[in-house]
Coordinates of C-alpha atoms and ligand atoms in Angstrom, one line a residue:
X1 CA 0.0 0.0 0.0
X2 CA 2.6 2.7 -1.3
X3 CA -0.3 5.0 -1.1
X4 CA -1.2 5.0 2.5
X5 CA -3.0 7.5 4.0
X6 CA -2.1 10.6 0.6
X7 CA -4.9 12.0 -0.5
X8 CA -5.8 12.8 -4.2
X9 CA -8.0 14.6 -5.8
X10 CA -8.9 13.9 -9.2
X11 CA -11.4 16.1 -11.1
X12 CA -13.7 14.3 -13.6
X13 CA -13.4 11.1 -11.5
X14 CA -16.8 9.9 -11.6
X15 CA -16.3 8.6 -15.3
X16 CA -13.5 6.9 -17.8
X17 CA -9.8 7.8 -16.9
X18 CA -10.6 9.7 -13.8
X19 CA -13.0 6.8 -12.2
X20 CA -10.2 4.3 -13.7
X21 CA -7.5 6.4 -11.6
X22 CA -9.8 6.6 -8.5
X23 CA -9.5 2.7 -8.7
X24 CA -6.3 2.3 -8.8
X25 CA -4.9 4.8 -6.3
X26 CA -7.8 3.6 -3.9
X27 CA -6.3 0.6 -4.4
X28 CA -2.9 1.2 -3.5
X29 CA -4.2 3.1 -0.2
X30 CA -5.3 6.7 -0.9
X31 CA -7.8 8.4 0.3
X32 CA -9.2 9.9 -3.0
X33 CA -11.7 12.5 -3.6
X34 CA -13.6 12.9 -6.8
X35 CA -15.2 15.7 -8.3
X36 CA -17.5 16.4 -11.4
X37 CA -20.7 18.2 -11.9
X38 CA -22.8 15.5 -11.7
X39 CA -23.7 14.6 -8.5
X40 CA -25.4 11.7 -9.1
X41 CA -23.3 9.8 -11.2
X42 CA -19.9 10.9 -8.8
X43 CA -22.8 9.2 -5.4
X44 CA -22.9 5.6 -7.9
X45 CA -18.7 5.4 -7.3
X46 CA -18.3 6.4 -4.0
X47 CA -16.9 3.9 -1.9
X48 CA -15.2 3.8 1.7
X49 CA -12.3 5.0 0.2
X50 CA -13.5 7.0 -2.5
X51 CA -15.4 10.1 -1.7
X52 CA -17.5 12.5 -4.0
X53 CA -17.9 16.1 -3.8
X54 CA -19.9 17.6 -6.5
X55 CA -17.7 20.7 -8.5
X56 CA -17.3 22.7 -11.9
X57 CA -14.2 23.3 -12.6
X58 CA -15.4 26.4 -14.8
X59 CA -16.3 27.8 -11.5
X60 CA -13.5 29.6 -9.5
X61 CA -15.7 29.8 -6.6
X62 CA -16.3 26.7 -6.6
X63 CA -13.4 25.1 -7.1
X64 CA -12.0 27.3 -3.9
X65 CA -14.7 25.8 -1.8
X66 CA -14.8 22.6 -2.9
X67 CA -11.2 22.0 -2.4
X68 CA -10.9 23.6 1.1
X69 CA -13.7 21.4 2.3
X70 CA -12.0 18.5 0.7
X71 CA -9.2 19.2 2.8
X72 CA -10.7 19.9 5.7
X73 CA -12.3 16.4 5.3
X74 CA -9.3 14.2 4.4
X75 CA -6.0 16.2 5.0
X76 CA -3.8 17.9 2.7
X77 CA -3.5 16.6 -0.9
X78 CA -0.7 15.5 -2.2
X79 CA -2.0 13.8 -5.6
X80 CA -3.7 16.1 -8.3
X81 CA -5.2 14.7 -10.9
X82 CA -6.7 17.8 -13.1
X83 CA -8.5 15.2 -15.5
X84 CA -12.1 16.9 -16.2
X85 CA -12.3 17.6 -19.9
X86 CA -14.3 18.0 -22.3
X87 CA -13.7 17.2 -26.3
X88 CA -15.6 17.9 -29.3
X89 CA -14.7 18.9 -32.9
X90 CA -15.4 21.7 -35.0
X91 CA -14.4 23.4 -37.7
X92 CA -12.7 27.4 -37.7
X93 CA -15.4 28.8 -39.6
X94 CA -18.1 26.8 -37.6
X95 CA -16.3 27.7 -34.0
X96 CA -18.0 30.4 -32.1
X97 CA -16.5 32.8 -29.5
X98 CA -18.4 31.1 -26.9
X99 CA -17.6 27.6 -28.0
X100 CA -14.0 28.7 -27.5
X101 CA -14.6 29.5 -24.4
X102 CA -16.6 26.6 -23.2
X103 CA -13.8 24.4 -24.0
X104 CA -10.9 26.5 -22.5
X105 CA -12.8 27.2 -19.3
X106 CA -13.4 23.3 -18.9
X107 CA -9.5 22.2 -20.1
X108 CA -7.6 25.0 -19.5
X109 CA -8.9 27.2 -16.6
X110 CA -10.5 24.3 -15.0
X111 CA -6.6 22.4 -14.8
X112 CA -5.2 26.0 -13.6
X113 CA -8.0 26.4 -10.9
X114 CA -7.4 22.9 -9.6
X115 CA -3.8 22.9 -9.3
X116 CA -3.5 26.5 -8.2
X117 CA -5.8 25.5 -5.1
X118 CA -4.7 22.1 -4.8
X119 CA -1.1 23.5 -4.2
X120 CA -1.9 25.4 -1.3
X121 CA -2.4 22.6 1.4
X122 CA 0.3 20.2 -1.1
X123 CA 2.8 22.8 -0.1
X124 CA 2.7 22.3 3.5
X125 CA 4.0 18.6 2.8
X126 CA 6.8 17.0 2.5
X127 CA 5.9 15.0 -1.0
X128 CA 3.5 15.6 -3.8
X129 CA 2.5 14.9 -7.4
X130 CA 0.8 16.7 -9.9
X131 CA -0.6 15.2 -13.4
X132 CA -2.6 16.7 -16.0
X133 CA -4.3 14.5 -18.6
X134 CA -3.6 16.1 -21.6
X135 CA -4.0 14.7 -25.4
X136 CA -1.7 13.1 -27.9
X137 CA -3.7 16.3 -29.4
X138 CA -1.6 18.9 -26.7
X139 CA 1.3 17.7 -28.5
X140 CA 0.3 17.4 -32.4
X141 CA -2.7 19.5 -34.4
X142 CA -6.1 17.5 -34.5
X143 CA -7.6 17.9 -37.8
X144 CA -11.0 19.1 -37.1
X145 CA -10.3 19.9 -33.6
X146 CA -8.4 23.2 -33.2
X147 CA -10.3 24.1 -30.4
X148 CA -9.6 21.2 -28.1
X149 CA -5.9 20.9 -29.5
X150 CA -4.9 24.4 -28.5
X151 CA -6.4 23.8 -24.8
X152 CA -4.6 20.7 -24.6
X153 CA -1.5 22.3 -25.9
X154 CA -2.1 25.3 -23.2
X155 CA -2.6 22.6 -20.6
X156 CA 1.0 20.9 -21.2
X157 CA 2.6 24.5 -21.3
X158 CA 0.7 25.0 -17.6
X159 CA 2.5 21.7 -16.8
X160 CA 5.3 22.1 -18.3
X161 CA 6.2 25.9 -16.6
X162 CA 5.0 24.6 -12.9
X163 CA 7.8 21.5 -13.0
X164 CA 10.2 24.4 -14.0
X165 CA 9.1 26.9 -10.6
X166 CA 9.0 24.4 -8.4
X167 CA 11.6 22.2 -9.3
X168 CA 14.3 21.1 -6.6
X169 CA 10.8 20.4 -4.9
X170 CA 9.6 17.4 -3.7
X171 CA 6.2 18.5 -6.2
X172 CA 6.9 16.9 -9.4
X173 CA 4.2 18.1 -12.9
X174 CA 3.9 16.0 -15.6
X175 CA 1.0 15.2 -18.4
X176 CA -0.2 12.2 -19.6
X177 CA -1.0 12.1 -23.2
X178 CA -3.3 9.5 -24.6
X179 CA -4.7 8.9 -27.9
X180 CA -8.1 7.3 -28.1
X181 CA -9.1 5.7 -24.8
X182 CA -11.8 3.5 -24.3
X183 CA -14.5 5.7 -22.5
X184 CA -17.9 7.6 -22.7
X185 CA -16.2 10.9 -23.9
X186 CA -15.3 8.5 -27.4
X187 CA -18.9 7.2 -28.0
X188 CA -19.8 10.7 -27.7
X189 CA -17.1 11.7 -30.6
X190 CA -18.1 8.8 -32.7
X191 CA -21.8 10.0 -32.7
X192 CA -21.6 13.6 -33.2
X193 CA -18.3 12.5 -36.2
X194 CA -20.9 10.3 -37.4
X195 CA -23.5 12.7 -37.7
X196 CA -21.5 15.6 -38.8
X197 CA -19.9 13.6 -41.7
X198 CA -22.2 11.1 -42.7
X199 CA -20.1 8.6 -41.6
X200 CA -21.4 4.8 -40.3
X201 CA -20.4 5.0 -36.3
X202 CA -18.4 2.0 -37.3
X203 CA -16.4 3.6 -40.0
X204 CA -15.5 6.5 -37.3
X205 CA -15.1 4.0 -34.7
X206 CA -12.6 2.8 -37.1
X207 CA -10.5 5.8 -38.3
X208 CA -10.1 6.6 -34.5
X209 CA -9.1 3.4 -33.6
X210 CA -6.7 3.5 -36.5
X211 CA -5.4 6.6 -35.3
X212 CA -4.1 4.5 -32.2
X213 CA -0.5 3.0 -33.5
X214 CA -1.4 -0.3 -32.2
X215 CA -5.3 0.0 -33.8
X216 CA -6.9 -0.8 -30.8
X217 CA -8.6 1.5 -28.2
X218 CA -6.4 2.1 -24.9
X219 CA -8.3 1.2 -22.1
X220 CA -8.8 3.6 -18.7
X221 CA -7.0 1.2 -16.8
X222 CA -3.3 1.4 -18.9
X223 CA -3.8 5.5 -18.2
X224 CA -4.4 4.8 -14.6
X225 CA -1.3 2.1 -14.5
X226 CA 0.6 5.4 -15.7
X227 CA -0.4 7.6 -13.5
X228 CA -0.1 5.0 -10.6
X229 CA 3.6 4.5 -11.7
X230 CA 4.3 9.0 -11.2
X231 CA 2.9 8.5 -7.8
X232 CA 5.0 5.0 -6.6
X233 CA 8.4 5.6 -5.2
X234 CA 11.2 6.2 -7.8
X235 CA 9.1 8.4 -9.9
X236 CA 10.6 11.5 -8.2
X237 CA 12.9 12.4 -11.1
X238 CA 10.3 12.2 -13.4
X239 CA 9.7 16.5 -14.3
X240 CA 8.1 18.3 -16.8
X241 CA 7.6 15.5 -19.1
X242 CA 5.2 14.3 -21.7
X243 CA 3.9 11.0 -21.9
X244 CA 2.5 9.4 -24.1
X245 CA -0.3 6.7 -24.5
X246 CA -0.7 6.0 -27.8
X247 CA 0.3 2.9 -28.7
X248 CA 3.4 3.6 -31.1
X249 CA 5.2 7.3 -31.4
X250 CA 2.2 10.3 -32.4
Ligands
NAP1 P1 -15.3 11.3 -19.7 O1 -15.7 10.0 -19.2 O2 -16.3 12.1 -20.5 O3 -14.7 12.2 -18.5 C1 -14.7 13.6 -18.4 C2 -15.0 13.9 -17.0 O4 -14.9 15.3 -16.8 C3 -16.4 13.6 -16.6 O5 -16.4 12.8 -15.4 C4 -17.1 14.9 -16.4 O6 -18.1 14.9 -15.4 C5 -15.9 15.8 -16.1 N1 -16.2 17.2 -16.5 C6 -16.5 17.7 -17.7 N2 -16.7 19.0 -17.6 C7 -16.6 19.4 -16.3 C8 -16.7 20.6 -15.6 N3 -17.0 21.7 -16.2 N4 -16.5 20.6 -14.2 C9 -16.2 19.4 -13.6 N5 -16.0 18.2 -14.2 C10 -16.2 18.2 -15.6 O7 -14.1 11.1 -20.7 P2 -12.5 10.7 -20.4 O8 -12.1 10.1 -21.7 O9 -12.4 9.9 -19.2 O10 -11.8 12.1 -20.3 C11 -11.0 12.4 -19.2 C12 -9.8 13.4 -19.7 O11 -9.0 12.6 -20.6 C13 -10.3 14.6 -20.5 O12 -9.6 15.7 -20.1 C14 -10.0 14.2 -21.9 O13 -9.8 15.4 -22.7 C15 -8.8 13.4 -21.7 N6 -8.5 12.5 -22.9 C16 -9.4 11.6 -23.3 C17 -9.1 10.8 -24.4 C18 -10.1 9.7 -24.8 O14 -9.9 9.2 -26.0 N7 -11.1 9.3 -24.1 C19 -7.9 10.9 -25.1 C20 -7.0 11.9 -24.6 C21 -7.3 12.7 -23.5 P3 -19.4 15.8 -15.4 O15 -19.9 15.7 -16.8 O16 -20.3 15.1 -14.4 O17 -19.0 17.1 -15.0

């Protein structure tokens, strides 16, 4: 139980990578706390050692409150997952202002909200970790999907300057970057890529499997195994770094 007793926090944990995560680290002996904006679907996880506090990470107030009663509940936290995300494609001329901001509110501000409050009580311990689930699309352009690729990218930059200020630390930042994972926010691609292109779901469920270098959906549980792996002892070296999950080089 190399986790005993840490606390982590991991946004968008009531579904996919972030529920997969809560496993895992649960698992290993962490007291984990989820968040996400629906309440009932975080109360249908919730176990002795996983518990659910209901937050939009769009919301700075929010965020704040949720993560000071979190810590008031269950100690400082020393894990940070900023997972909650949000992905859909569209094209320049079809992206509105407000689109644009839906998405960068939810993957960008949402990740820099999280971390910036997670910090404070991480800070006044001895040991800490910080990942960001980014995208293979944070480090490469997604056709169709500038939108979500530049808040990806923003979200690896975030990551990328933190390891630099703290560093010498015992904090470490690093983002995980998967390509197509096996979870609810990939049906949801290959119905609205379906409908926007006329596309069989299958023949979507296709090209983004293809995408994959290994042409098979990655499942939550290999992201988890990741993540797991920053948190374990000997991962404190590990800085500033990209990783990816993609089944072959992006
Ligand atoms: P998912 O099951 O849809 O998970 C997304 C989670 O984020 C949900 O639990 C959702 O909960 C939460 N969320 C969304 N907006 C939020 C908000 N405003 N405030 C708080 N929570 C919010 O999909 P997933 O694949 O596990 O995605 C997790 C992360 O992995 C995302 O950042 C995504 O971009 C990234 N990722 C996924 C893939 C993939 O192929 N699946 C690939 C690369 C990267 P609520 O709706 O209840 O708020």
């Amino acid at each position: 139980m190399t986790l005993e007793k840490k606390h982590a926090l991991i946004t968008g944990g009531g579904t996919g990578i972030g529920l997969a995560i809560a496993k895992t680290l649960a698992d290993h002996g962490a007291i984990v706390t989820i968040t996400g904006r629906r309440a009932d679907v975080l109360k249908n996880v919730t176990s002795n050692t996983i518990s659910a506090l209901p937050m939009d990470v769009r919301n700075e107030v929010d965020v704040i409150g949720r993560i000071d009663e979190a810590v008031q509940t269950n100690g400082p936290i020393q894990i940070c997952i900023a997972n909650a995300g949000i992905a859909e494609g569209k094209k320049l001329s079809k992206t509105t202002l407000e689109f644009w901001r839906n998405m960068m509110a939810t993957n960008l501000d949402g990740a820099f909200l999280t971390i910036r409050e997670s910090m404070k009580s991480m800070q006044t311990t001895n040991w800490g970790r910080v990942i960001s689930i980014s995208s293979i699309a944070g480090l490469r352009g997604l056709k169709g999907a500038s939108c979500y690729t530049a808040s990806k990218h923003g979200l690896i930059g975030l990551t990328r300057a933190l390891s630099e200020d703290y560093i010498g630390s015992p904090f470490t930042f690093n983002a995980i970057c998967p390509g197509y994972v096996d979870t609810p926010l990939v049906y949801h691609n290959i119905e609205s890529i379906s409908k926007r292109t006329k596309q069989t779901r299958e023949q979507v469920r296709r090209s983004l499997i293809d995408t994959n270098r290994h042409h098979r959906l990655i499942t939550a549980e290999e992201i988890a195994a990741t993540t797991l792996w920053l948190c374990q002892p000997g991962s404190g070296s590990i800085n500033g770094q990209t990783i990816e999950i993609a089944g072959g080089q992006i």
